[in-house]
mmCIF file of C-alpha atoms in Angstrom:
data_model
loop_
_atom_site.group_PDB
_atom_site.id
_atom_site.type_symbol
_atom_site.label_atom_id
_atom_site.label_comp_id
_atom_site.label_asym_id
_atom_site.label_seq_id
_atom_site.Cartn_x
_atom_site.Cartn_y
_atom_site.Cartn_z
ATOM 1 C CA MET A 1 16.586 -71.242 139.542
ATOM 2 C CA TYR A 2 15.774 -74.907 140.099
ATOM 3 C CA LYS A 3 12.077 -74.258 139.373
ATOM 4 C CA MET A 4 12.941 -72.537 136.108
ATOM 5 C CA LYS A 5 15.077 -75.493 134.925
ATOM 6 C CA LYS A 6 12.289 -77.868 135.908
ATOM 7 C CA ILE A 7 9.709 -75.832 133.924
ATOM 8 C CA ILE A 8 11.985 -75.727 130.874
ATOM 9 C CA ALA A 9 12.610 -79.490 131.092
ATOM 10 C CA ILE A 10 8.866 -80.254 131.334
ATOM 11 C CA LEU A 11 8.086 -77.880 128.461
ATOM 12 C CA SER A 12 10.817 -79.438 126.280
ATOM 13 C CA LEU A 13 9.591 -82.948 127.037
ATOM 14 C CA SER A 14 5.976 -81.953 126.312
ATOM 15 C CA LEU A 15 6.884 -80.389 122.957
ATOM 16 C CA THR A 16 8.923 -83.455 121.997
ATOM 17 C CA VAL A 17 5.982 -85.747 122.752
ATOM 18 C CA ILE A 18 3.550 -83.531 120.847
ATOM 19 C CA PHE A 19 5.683 -83.236 117.717
ATOM 20 C CA THR A 20 6.698 -86.886 117.538
ATOM 21 C CA SER A 21 3.247 -88.315 118.314
ATOM 22 C CA CYS A 22 1.617 -86.464 115.419
ATOM 23 C CA ASN A 23 3.845 -88.067 112.793
ATOM 24 C CA ASN A 24 2.219 -91.533 112.838
ATOM 25 C CA GLY A 25 4.966 -92.917 110.682
ATOM 26 C CA GLY A 26 4.433 -90.941 107.486
ATOM 27 C CA ASN A 27 1.870 -89.710 105.030
ATOM 28 C CA ALA A 28 -1.667 -90.935 105.826
ATOM 29 C CA VAL A 29 -2.703 -90.735 102.162
ATOM 30 C CA ALA A 30 0.055 -93.169 101.213
ATOM 31 C CA LYS A 31 -1.404 -95.722 103.655
ATOM 32 C CA ILE A 32 -4.762 -95.925 101.847
ATOM 33 C CA LYS A 33 -5.110 -99.225 100.057
ATOM 34 C CA ALA A 34 -6.283 -98.849 96.469
ATOM 35 C CA GLY A 35 -8.555 -101.890 96.808
ATOM 36 C CA ASN A 36 -10.348 -100.399 99.810
ATOM 37 C CA LEU A 37 -10.774 -97.089 98.000
ATOM 38 C CA ALA A 38 -12.298 -98.812 94.978
ATOM 39 C CA LYS A 39 -14.678 -100.774 97.222
ATOM 40 C CA ALA A 40 -15.767 -97.589 98.990
ATOM 41 C CA GLU A 41 -16.388 -95.795 95.688
ATOM 42 C CA LYS A 42 -18.442 -98.739 94.420
ATOM 43 C CA ARG A 43 -20.448 -98.844 97.676
ATOM 44 C CA ASP A 44 -21.131 -95.093 97.551
ATOM 45 C CA ALA A 45 -22.281 -95.302 93.915
ATOM 46 C CA LYS A 46 -24.701 -98.112 94.808
ATOM 47 C CA ILE A 47 -26.095 -96.108 97.735
ATOM 48 C CA ALA A 48 -26.543 -93.077 95.463
ATOM 49 C CA GLU A 49 -28.545 -95.168 92.967
ATOM 50 C CA GLY A 50 -31.188 -95.919 95.573
ATOM 51 C CA ALA A 51 -31.235 -92.480 97.172
ATOM 52 C CA PRO A 52 -33.917 -89.927 96.361
ATOM 53 C CA LYS A 53 -32.919 -87.209 93.934
ATOM 54 C CA ILE A 54 -34.214 -83.685 94.270
ATOM 55 C CA GLU A 55 -34.912 -81.304 91.394
ATOM 56 C CA PHE A 56 -36.101 -77.712 91.680
ATOM 57 C CA ASP A 57 -38.046 -75.700 89.130
ATOM 58 C CA LYS A 58 -35.596 -72.898 90.060
ATOM 59 C CA SER A 59 -32.789 -72.534 92.554
ATOM 60 C CA THR A 60 -33.110 -68.745 92.868
ATOM 61 C CA HIS A 61 -36.090 -66.405 92.903
ATOM 62 C CA ASP A 62 -35.592 -62.699 92.243
ATOM 63 C CA PHE A 63 -38.396 -60.520 93.625
ATOM 64 C CA GLY A 64 -37.035 -57.570 91.674
ATOM 65 C CA LYS A 65 -37.790 -54.279 93.425
ATOM 66 C CA VAL A 66 -40.105 -54.324 96.426
ATOM 67 C CA THR A 67 -41.053 -51.697 98.989
ATOM 68 C CA GLU A 68 -39.855 -51.841 102.557
ATOM 69 C CA GLY A 69 -42.547 -53.205 104.859
ATOM 70 C CA GLU A 70 -44.018 -55.625 102.322
ATOM 71 C CA THR A 71 -44.039 -59.357 102.945
ATOM 72 C CA VAL A 72 -43.375 -61.157 99.680
ATOM 73 C CA GLU A 73 -43.676 -64.858 98.968
ATOM 74 C CA THR A 74 -42.500 -67.343 96.389
ATOM 75 C CA VAL A 75 -42.810 -71.066 95.834
ATOM 76 C CA PHE A 76 -40.062 -73.495 94.856
ATOM 77 C CA LEU A 77 -41.421 -76.621 93.210
ATOM 78 C CA VAL A 78 -39.525 -79.701 94.445
ATOM 79 C CA LYS A 79 -39.606 -82.919 92.427
ATOM 80 C CA ASN A 80 -38.358 -86.313 93.569
ATOM 81 C CA SER A 81 -36.655 -87.804 90.509
ATOM 82 C CA GLY A 82 -35.215 -90.695 92.530
ATOM 83 C CA LYS A 83 -36.463 -94.223 93.160
ATOM 84 C CA VAL A 84 -37.415 -93.906 96.846
ATOM 85 C CA ASP A 85 -39.326 -91.404 98.982
ATOM 86 C CA LEU A 86 -37.783 -87.953 99.403
ATOM 87 C CA VAL A 87 -38.005 -86.572 102.931
ATOM 88 C CA ILE A 88 -37.303 -82.969 103.890
ATOM 89 C CA THR A 89 -36.621 -83.121 107.615
ATOM 90 C CA ASP A 90 -35.981 -79.416 108.191
ATOM 91 C CA ALA A 91 -35.647 -76.071 106.445
ATOM 92 C CA GLN A 92 -33.633 -73.215 107.877
ATOM 93 C CA ALA A 93 -33.378 -69.671 106.583
ATOM 94 C CA SER A 94 -30.215 -67.588 106.790
ATOM 95 C CA CYS A 95 -32.183 -64.770 108.442
ATOM 96 C CA GLY A 96 -35.158 -64.421 110.776
ATOM 97 C CA CYS A 97 -36.887 -62.259 108.163
ATOM 98 C CA THR A 98 -37.252 -65.328 105.917
ATOM 99 C CA VAL A 99 -39.688 -68.108 106.767
ATOM 100 C CA PRO A 100 -39.783 -71.406 104.856
ATOM 101 C CA VAL A 101 -42.731 -73.816 104.879
ATOM 102 C CA TRP A 102 -41.945 -77.284 103.551
ATOM 103 C CA PRO A 103 -43.886 -80.519 103.117
ATOM 104 C CA LYS A 104 -43.756 -82.656 106.245
ATOM 105 C CA GLU A 105 -44.841 -85.822 104.425
ATOM 106 C CA ALA A 106 -42.569 -87.831 102.133
ATOM 107 C CA ILE A 107 -42.534 -86.958 98.445
ATOM 108 C CA LYS A 108 -43.021 -90.132 96.411
ATOM 109 C CA PRO A 109 -40.789 -90.893 93.392
ATOM 110 C CA GLY A 110 -41.927 -88.885 90.370
ATOM 111 C CA LYS A 111 -44.100 -86.578 92.497
ATOM 112 C CA SER A 112 -43.659 -82.908 93.354
ATOM 113 C CA ALA A 113 -44.363 -80.656 96.323
ATOM 114 C CA GLU A 114 -44.011 -76.993 97.187
ATOM 115 C CA VAL A 115 -41.575 -75.209 99.456
ATOM 116 C CA LYS A 116 -43.027 -71.773 100.239
ATOM 117 C CA VAL A 117 -40.730 -68.963 101.301
ATOM 118 C CA LYS A 118 -41.940 -65.678 102.817
ATOM 119 C CA PHE A 119 -39.653 -62.675 103.150
ATOM 120 C CA ASP A 120 -40.506 -59.740 105.440
ATOM 121 C CA THR A 121 -38.819 -56.623 104.070
ATOM 122 C CA SER A 122 -39.406 -54.502 107.203
ATOM 123 C CA GLY A 123 -36.255 -52.658 108.225
ATOM 124 C CA ARG A 124 -34.321 -53.769 105.151
ATOM 125 C CA GLY A 125 -34.917 -50.757 102.872
ATOM 126 C CA GLY A 126 -32.329 -49.234 100.605
ATOM 127 C CA ALA A 127 -30.344 -52.348 99.876
ATOM 128 C CA MET A 128 -30.098 -55.470 97.776
ATOM 129 C CA GLN A 129 -31.112 -58.501 99.836
ATOM 130 C CA SER A 130 -30.144 -62.124 99.313
ATOM 131 C CA LYS A 131 -31.296 -64.901 101.664
ATOM 132 C CA GLN A 132 -30.745 -68.640 101.548
ATOM 133 C CA VAL A 133 -32.975 -71.473 102.699
ATOM 134 C CA THR A 134 -31.232 -74.753 103.464
ATOM 135 C CA LEU A 135 -33.345 -77.881 103.115
ATOM 136 C CA TYR A 136 -32.155 -80.892 105.100
ATOM 137 C CA THR A 137 -33.047 -84.016 103.133
ATOM 138 C CA ASN A 138 -32.347 -87.711 102.760
ATOM 139 C CA THR A 139 -30.600 -87.140 99.408
ATOM 140 C CA VAL A 140 -26.961 -88.114 98.893
ATOM 141 C CA LYS A 141 -25.851 -84.514 99.574
ATOM 142 C CA GLY A 142 -28.103 -84.223 102.613
ATOM 143 C CA ARG A 143 -28.542 -80.465 102.153
ATOM 144 C CA GLU A 144 -29.981 -78.442 99.323
ATOM 145 C CA VAL A 145 -30.004 -74.643 99.144
ATOM 146 C CA VAL A 146 -32.420 -72.263 97.421
ATOM 147 C CA THR A 147 -32.009 -68.490 97.308
ATOM 148 C CA ILE A 148 -34.314 -65.492 97.264
ATOM 149 C CA LYS A 149 -33.163 -62.013 96.413
ATOM 150 C CA GLY A 150 -34.397 -58.569 95.512
ATOM 151 C CA PHE A 151 -33.849 -54.872 96.028
ATOM 152 C CA VAL A 152 -35.841 -53.367 98.884
ATOM 153 C CA ASN A 153 -36.697 -49.722 98.242
ATOM 154 C CA LYS A 154 -36.890 -47.483 101.308
ATOM 155 C CA LYS A 155 -40.463 -46.766 102.334
ATOM 156 C CA THR A 156 -41.449 -43.172 101.571
ATOM 157 C CA LYS A 157 -43.154 -41.322 104.382
#
């Protein structure tokens, strides 16, 4: 009986500490100073001015109908419309069947480069497919996404 009262007392004390420590004296949004917010917005706008800007000739490529077992490829043309070098540090596909190849060197302002994307349709027959490639960049957003899609017809035997 004594152990049960002790457990209940410890549990009650723990819950009291948890619930009262999370309050922090009110609404966190109300504590934001308008002057600091304005300074941060101004700083972010200035940073964005100097950041590279990425433009694509297309954000999605539709292969249409392809036959299972084919490997199809497309190219996304990437242009740096910013004022400093654009760097793509990595490119990751949403599926192992999709392989991106991106420029490893910086793309100068006003210049363009290609991002090639290969899609292996093996084992994907009879369904609409949609895959994304995420490019990790030094743009303000930091990530850009392009999409490939198409219907993969089942291979006839």
